[in-house]
Tab-separated table of C-alpha atoms in Angstrom:
chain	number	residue	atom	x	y	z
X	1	UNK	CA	-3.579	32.582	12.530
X	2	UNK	CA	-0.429	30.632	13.669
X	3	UNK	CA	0.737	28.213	11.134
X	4	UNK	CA	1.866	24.458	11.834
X	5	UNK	CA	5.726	23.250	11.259
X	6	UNK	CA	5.244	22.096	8.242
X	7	UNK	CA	7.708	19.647	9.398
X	8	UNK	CA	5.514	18.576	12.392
X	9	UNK	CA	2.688	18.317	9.554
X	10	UNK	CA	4.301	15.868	7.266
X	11	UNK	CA	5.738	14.016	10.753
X	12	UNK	CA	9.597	14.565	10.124
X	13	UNK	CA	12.485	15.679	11.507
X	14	UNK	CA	14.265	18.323	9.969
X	15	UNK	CA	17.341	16.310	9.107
X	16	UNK	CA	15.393	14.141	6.708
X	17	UNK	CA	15.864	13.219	3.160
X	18	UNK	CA	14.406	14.124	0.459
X	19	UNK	CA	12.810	10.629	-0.353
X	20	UNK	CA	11.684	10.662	3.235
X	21	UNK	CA	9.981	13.864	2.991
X	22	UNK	CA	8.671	12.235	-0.290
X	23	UNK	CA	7.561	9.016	1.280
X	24	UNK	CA	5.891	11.094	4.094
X	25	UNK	CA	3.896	13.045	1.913
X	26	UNK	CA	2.540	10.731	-0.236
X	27	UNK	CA	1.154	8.427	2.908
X	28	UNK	CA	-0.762	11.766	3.797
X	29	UNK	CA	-2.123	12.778	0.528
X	30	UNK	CA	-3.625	9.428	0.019
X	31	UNK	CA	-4.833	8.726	3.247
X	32	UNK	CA	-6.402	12.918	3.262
X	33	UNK	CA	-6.935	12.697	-0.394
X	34	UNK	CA	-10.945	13.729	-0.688
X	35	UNK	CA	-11.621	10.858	-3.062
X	36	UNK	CA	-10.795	8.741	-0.270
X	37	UNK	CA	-11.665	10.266	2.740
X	38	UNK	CA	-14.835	11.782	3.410
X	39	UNK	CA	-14.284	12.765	6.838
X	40	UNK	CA	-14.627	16.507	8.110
X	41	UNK	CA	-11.395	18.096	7.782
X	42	UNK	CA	-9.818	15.860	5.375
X	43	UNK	CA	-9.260	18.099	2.572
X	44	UNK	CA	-7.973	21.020	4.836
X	45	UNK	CA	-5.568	18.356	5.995
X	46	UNK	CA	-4.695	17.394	2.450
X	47	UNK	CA	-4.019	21.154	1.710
X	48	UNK	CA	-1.737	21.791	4.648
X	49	UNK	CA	0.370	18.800	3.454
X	50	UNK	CA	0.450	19.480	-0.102
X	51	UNK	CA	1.522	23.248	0.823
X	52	UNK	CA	4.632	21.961	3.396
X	53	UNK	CA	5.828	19.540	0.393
X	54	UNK	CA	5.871	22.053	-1.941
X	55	UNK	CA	7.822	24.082	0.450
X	56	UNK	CA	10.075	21.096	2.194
X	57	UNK	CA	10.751	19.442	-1.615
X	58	UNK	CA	12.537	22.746	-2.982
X	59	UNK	CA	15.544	23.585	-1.694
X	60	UNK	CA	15.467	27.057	-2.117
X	61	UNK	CA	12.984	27.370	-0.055
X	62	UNK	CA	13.459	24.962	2.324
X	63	UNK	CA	16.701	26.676	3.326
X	64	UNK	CA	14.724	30.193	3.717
X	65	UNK	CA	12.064	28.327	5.561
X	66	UNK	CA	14.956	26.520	8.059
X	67	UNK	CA	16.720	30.159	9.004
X	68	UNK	CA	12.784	32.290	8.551
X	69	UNK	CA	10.299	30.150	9.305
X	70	UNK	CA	7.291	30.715	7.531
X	71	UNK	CA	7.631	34.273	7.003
X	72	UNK	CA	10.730	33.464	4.840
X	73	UNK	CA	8.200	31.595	2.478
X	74	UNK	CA	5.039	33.948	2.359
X	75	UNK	CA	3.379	34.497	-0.887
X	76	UNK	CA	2.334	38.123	-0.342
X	77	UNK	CA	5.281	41.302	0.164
X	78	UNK	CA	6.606	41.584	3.336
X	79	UNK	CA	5.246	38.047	4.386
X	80	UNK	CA	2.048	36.938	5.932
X	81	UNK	CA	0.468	35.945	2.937
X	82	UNK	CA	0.614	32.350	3.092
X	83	UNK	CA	2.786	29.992	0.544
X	84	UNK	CA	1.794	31.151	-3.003
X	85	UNK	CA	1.603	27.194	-4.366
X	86	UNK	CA	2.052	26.917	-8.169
X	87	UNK	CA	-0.361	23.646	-9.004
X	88	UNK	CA	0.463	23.643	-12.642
X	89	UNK	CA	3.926	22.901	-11.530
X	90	UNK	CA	2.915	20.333	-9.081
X	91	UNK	CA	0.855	19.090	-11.645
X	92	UNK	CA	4.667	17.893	-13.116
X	93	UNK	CA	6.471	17.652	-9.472
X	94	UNK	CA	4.451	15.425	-7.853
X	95	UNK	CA	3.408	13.106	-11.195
X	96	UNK	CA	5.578	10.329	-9.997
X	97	UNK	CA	3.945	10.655	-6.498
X	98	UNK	CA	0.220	9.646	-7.866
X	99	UNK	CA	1.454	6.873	-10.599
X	100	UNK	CA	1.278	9.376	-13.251
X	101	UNK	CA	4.005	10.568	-15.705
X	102	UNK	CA	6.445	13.732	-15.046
X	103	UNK	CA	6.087	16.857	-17.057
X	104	UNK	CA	4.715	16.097	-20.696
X	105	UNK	CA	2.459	18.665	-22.304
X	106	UNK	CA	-0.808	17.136	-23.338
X	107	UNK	CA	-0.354	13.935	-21.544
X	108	UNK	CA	-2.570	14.636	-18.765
X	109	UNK	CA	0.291	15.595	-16.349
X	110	UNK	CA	0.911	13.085	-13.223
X	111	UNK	CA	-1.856	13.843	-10.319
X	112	UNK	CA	-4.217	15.222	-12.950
X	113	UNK	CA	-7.167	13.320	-10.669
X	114	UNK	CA	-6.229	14.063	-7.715
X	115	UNK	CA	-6.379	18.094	-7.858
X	116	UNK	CA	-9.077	18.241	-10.206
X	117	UNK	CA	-11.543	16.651	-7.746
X	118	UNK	CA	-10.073	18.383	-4.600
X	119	UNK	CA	-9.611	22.340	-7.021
X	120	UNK	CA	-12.520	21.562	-9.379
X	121	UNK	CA	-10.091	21.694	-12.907
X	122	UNK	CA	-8.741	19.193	-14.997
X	123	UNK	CA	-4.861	18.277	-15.291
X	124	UNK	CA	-4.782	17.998	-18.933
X	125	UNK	CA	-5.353	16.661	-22.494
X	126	UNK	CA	-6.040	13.025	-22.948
X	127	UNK	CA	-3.495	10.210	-23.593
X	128	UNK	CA	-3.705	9.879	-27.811
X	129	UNK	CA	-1.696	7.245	-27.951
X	130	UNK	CA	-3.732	5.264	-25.665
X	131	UNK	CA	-7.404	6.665	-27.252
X	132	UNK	CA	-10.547	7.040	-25.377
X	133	UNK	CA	-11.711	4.051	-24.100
X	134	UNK	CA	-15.574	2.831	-24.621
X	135	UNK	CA	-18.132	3.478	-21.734
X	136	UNK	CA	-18.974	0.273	-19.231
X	137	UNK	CA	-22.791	-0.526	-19.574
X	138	UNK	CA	-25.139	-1.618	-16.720
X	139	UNK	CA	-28.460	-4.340	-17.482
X	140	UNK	CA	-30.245	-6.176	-15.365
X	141	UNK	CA	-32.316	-9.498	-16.405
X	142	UNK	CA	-34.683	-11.528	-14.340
X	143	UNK	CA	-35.133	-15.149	-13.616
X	144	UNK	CA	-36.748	-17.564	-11.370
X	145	UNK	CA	-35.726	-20.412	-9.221
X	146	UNK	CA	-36.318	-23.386	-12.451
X	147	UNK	CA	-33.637	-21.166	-14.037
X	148	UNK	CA	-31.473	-21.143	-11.193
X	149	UNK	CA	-31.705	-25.055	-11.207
X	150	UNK	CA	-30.764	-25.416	-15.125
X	151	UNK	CA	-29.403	-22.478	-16.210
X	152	UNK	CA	-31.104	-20.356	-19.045
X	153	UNK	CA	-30.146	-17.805	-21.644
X	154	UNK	CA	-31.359	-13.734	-22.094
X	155	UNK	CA	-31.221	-11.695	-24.478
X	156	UNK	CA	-31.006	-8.093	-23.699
X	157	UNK	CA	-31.797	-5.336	-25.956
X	158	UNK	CA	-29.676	-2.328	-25.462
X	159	UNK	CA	-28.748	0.935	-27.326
X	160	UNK	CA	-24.543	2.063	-27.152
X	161	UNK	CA	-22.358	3.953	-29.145
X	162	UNK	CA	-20.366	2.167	-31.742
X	163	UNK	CA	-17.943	3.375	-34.096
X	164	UNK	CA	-19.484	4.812	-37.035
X	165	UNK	CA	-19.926	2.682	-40.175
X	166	UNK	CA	-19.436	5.445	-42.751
X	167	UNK	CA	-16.269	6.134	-41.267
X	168	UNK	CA	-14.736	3.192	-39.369
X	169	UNK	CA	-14.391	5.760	-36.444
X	170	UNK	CA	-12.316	8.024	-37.981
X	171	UNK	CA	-14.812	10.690	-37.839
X	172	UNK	CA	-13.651	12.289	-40.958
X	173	UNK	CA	-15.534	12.003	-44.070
X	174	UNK	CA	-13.375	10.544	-47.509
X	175	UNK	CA	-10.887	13.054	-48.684
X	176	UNK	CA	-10.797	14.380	-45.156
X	177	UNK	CA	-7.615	14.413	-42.642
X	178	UNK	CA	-7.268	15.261	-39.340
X	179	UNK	CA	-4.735	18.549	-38.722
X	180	UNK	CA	-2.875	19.927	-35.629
X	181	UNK	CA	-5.348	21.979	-33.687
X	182	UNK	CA	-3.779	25.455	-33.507
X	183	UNK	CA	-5.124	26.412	-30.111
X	184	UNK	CA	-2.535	23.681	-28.156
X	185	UNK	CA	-0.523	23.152	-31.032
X	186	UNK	CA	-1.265	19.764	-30.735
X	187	UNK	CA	-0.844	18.651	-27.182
X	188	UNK	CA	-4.332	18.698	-26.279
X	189	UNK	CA	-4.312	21.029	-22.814
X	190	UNK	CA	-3.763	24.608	-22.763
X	191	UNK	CA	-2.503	26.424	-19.444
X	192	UNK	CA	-5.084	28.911	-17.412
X	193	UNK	CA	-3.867	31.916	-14.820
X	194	UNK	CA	-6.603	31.085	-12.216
X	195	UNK	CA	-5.520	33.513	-9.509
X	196	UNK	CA	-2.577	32.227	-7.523
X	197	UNK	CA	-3.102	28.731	-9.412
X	198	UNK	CA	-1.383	27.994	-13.103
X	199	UNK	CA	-3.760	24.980	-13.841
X	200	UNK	CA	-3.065	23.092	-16.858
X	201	UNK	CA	-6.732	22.261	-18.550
X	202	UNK	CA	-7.889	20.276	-21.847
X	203	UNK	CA	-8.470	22.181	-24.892
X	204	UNK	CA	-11.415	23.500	-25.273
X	205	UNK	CA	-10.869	23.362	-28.984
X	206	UNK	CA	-10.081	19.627	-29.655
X	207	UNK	CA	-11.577	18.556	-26.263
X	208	UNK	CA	-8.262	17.511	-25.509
X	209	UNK	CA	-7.397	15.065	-28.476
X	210	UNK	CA	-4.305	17.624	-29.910
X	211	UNK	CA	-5.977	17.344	-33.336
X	212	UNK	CA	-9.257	18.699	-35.102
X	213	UNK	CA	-10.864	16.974	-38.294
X	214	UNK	CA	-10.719	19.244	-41.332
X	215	UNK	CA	-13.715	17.280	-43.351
X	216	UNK	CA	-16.299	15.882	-40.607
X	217	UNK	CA	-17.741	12.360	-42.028
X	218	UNK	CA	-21.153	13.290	-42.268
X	219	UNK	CA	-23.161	10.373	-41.119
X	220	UNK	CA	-20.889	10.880	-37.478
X	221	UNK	CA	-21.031	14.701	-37.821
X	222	UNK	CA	-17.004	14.409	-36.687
X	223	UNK	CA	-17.582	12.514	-33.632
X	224	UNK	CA	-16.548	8.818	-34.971
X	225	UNK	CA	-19.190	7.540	-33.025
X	226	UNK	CA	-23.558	6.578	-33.783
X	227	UNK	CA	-25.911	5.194	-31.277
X	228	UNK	CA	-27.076	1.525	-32.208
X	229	UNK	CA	-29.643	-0.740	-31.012
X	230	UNK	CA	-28.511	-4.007	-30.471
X	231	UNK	CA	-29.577	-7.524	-29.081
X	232	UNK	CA	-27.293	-9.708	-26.698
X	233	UNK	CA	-27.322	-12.741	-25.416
X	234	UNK	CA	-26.406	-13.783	-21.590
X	235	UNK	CA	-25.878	-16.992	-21.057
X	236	UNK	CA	-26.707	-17.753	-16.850
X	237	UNK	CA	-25.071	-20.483	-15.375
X	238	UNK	CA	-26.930	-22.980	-13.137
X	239	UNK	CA	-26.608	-21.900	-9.094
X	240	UNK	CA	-26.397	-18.359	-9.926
X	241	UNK	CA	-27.406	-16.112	-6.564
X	242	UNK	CA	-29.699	-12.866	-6.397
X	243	UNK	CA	-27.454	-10.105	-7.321
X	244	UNK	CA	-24.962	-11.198	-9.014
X	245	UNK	CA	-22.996	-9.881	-11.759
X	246	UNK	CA	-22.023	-11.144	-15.177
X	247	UNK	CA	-19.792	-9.409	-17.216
X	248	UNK	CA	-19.558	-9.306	-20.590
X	249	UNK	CA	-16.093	-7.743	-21.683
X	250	UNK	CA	-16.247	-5.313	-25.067
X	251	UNK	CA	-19.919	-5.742	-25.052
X	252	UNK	CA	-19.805	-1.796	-23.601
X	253	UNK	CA	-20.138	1.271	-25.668
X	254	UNK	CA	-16.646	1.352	-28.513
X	255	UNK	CA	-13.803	2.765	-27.744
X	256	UNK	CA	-12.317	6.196	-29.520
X	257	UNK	CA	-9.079	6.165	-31.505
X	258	UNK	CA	-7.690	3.294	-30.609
X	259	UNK	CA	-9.217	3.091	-27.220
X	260	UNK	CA	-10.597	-0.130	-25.718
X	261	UNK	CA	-14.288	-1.397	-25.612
X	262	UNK	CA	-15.947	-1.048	-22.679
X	263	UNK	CA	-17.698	-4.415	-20.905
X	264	UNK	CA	-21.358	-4.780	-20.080
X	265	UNK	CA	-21.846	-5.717	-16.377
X	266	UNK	CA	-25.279	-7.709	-16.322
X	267	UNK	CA	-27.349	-7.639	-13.085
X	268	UNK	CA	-29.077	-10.970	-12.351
X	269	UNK	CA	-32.179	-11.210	-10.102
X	270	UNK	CA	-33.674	-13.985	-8.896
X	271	UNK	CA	-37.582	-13.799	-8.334
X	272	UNK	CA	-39.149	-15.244	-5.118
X	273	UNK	CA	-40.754	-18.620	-4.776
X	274	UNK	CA	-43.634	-18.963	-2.784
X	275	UNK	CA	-42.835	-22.528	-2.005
X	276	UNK	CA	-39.646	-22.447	-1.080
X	277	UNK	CA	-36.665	-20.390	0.840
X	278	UNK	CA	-33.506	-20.465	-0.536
X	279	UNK	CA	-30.207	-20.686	2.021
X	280	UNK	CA	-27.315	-20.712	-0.828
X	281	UNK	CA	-27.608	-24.432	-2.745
X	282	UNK	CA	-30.164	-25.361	0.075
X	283	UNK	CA	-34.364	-24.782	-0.226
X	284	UNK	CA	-36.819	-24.502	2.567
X	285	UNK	CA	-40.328	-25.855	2.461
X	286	UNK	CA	-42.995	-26.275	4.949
X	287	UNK	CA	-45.728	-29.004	5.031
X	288	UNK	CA	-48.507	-29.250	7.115
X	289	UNK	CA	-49.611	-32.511	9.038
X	290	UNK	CA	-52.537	-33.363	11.287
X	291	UNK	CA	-52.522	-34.906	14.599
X	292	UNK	CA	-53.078	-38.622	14.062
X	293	UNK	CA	-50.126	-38.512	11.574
X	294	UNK	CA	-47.837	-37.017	14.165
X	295	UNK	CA	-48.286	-39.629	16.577
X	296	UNK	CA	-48.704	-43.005	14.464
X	297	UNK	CA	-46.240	-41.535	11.784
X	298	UNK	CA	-46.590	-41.496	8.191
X	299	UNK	CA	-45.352	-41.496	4.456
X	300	UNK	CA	-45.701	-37.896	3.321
X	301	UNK	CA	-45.638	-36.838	-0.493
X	302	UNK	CA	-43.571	-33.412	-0.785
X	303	UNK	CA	-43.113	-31.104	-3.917
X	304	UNK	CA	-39.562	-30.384	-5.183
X	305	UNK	CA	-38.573	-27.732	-7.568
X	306	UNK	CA	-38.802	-31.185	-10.067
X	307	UNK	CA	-41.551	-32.594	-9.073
X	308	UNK	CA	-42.449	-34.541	-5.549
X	309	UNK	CA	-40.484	-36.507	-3.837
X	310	UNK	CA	-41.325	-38.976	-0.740
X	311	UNK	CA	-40.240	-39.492	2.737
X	312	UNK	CA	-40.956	-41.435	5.379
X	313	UNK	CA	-42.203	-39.433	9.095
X	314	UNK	CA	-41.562	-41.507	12.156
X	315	UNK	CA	-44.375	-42.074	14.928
X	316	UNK	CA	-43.756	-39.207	17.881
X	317	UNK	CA	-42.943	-36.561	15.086
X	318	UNK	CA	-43.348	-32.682	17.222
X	319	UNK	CA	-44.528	-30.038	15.326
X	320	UNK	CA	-41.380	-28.305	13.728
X	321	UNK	CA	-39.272	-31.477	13.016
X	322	UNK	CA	-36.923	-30.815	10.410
X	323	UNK	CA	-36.135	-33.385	7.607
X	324	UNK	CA	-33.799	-33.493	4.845
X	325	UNK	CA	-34.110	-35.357	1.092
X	326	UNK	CA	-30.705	-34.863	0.146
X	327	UNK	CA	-29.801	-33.649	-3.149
X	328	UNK	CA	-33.297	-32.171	-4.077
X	329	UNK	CA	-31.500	-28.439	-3.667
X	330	UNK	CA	-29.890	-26.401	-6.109
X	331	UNK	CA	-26.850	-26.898	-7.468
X	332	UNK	CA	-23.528	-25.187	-6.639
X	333	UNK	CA	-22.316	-22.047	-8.864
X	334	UNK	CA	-18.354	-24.008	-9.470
X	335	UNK	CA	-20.069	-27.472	-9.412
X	336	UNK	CA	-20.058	-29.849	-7.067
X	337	UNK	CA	-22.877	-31.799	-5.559
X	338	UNK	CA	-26.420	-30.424	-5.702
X	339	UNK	CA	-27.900	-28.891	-1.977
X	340	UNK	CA	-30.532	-30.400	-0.090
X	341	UNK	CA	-34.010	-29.876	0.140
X	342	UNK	CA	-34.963	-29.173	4.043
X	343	UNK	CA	-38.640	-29.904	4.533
X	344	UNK	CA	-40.191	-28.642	7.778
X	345	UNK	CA	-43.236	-30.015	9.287
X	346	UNK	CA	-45.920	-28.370	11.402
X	347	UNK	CA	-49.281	-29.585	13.358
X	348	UNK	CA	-52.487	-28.689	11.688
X	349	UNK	CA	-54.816	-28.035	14.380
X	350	UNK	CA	-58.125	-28.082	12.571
X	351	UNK	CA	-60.982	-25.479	14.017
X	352	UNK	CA	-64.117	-27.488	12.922
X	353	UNK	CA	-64.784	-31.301	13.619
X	354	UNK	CA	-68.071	-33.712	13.031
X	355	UNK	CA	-69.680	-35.222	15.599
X	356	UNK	CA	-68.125	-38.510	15.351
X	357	UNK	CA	-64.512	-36.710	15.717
X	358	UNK	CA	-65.159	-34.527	18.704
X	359	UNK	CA	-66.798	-38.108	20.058
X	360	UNK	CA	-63.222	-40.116	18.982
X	361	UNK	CA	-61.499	-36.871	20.581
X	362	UNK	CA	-62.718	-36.815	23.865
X	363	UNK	CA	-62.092	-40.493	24.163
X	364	UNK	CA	-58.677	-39.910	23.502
X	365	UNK	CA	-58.271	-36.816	26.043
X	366	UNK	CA	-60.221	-39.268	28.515
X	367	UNK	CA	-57.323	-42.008	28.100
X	368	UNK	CA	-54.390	-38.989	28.341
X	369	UNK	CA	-55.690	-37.908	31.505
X	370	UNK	CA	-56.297	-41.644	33.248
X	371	UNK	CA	-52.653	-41.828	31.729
X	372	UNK	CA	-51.164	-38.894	33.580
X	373	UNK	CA	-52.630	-39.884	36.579
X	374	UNK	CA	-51.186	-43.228	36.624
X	375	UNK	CA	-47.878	-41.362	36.087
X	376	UNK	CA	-48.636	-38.901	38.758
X	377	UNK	CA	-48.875	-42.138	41.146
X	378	UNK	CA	-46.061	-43.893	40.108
X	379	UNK	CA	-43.935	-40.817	40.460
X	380	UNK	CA	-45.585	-40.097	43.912
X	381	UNK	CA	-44.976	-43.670	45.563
């Protein structure tokens, strides 16, 4: 199959700079990168970039590539194989590229992330100087709309690893030490032949840390770490929504050798009221009314999330007529004044009536219709 330019792919002219065909590449491998794009064809796009940078970025063999082409390039003898593309150098090469460091054994070489999600293996041993930091926790609590309107307090009951008492995290028992693990010699990734690829991996020895624990603490078994149960209390501030999140920084699982505590992120949800509908600080409520209070008007009685509350209803009122009793809401999340309580009335219509009130009804559709012919008249003349 023909082969692209690889200056064409990285969209530059063969007179550019080396910081340009730098700049170029990294635009590409983020916008291609598969962590980022999900699109068909993304990571074959991402490959054919990486592949002309590591061509275009060495001068050796951009110079065969300007007089050869790609056959001056070719992995395999007598060309046609394709560029044979040492990661575990790129691993170093292009560390600056991804915001990670250059070379470094052990370190957990600069874009470590990127090629292990897009090739499947790891870049390297962990950061020791920085440790292992704790695991971010998810809870959830739930509340209803009186809490909403003053606030409340949860406690949540959660189990998380800690560092271990015996051993203060250490994970090595009195008398105990840790020593240089003799499989990385202490840098905590080991490099792998995978084919074509030189990948530079963890160690499976020390997991990566550089150093193994000659006397395990026994309470830890080595790890430095126990699972604990343990209560904690949320505080919820008044005008919280549905959904929201509260977090709780270091209340996560510990952090290894050094390595920060994790937060707990705390999920709050806000049950339904049957009474009301809630529009941000505003509620929604509906009352009904009959007839004869529609048309003469009336003083109405209305339940609040405190209590009731009354209001005046004009004569004339149609079915539907919104009214608001103003600060009878909920109040705002960064404070301010409280919302308003929207109360929405509707016509009755009953389906049974005495005697006496179909009588009083009839008289009443008797007068509408000698009214609307009077009307009809007056219009007509």
């Amino acid at each position: 199959m023909s082969q692209r330019d690889y200056y064409e792919v990285l969209g530059v002219g063969k007179q550019a700079s080396d910081a340009d065909i730098k700049s170029a590449y990294r635009k590409l491998a983020m916008k291609y990168h598969p962590d980022r794009n999900k699109e068909e064809g993304a990571s074959d796009k991402f490959k054919e970039a990486t592949e002309a940078y590591s061509v275009l970025s060495d001068s050796e063999k951009r110079t065969r590539y300007d007089r050869f082409g790609h056959a001056g390039v070719a992995g395999g003898p007598g060309g046609g194989g394709g560029v044979n593309v040492d990661f575990g150098s790129i691993f170093e090469q292009f560390g600056d590229i991804f915001g990670g460091r250059r070379g470094g054994g052990g370190g957990g070489g600069g874009g470590g992330s990127i090629f292990e999600s897009l090739f499947g293996f790891g870049g390297g041993g962990r950061s020791r100087n920085q440790g292992q930091p704790g695991r971010s926790l998810r809870a959830s609590v739930d509340i209803d709309m009186h809490d909403v309107l003053n606030g409340t307090e949860r406690t949540i009951t959660l189990r998380r690893n800690e560092n271990c008492g015996s051993c203060d995290g250490s994970g090595s028992a009195p008398g105990g030490k840790r020593e240089t693990c003799s499989t990385c010699k202490g840098q905590g990734a080991v490099h792998q032949q995978q084919g074509f690829f030189a990948v530079q991996t963890a160690c499976p020895r020390c997991q990566g840390e550089g150093t193994l624990i000659s006397k395990p603490c026994g309470s830890c078994r080595g790890s430095g770490q126990e699972v604990k149960e343990r209560e904690i209390s949320v505080k919820i501030p008044a005008g919280i929504d549905d959904g929201a999140q509260i977090r709780l920084s270091g209340q996560g699982e510990s952090g290894r050798m050094g390595g920060h505590d994790g937060d707990l992120f705390v999920e709050v949800r806000v049950a339904d009221e049957p009474r009301f509908h809630r529009d941000g600080s505003d509620l929604y409520t509906e009352i009904p009314i009959n007839w004869s209070q529609a048309v003469l008007g009336d003083k109405l009685v209305v339940e609040t999330l405190e209590g009731e509350a009354r209001m005046t209803m004009p004569a004339g009122t149609p079915t539907g007529k919104l009214f608001r009793i103003r600060g009878q809401g909920l109040p705002r999340l960064h404070g301010g004044n409280r919302g308003d309580l929207l109360v929405r009335v509707f016509v009755d219509v009953p389906t049974k009536l005495t005697r006496e009130e179909k009588s009083l009804v009839k008289k009443v559709l008797e007068l509408d219709r000698k009214r609307d012919k009077k009307a009809d008249k007056a219009n007509k003349s």
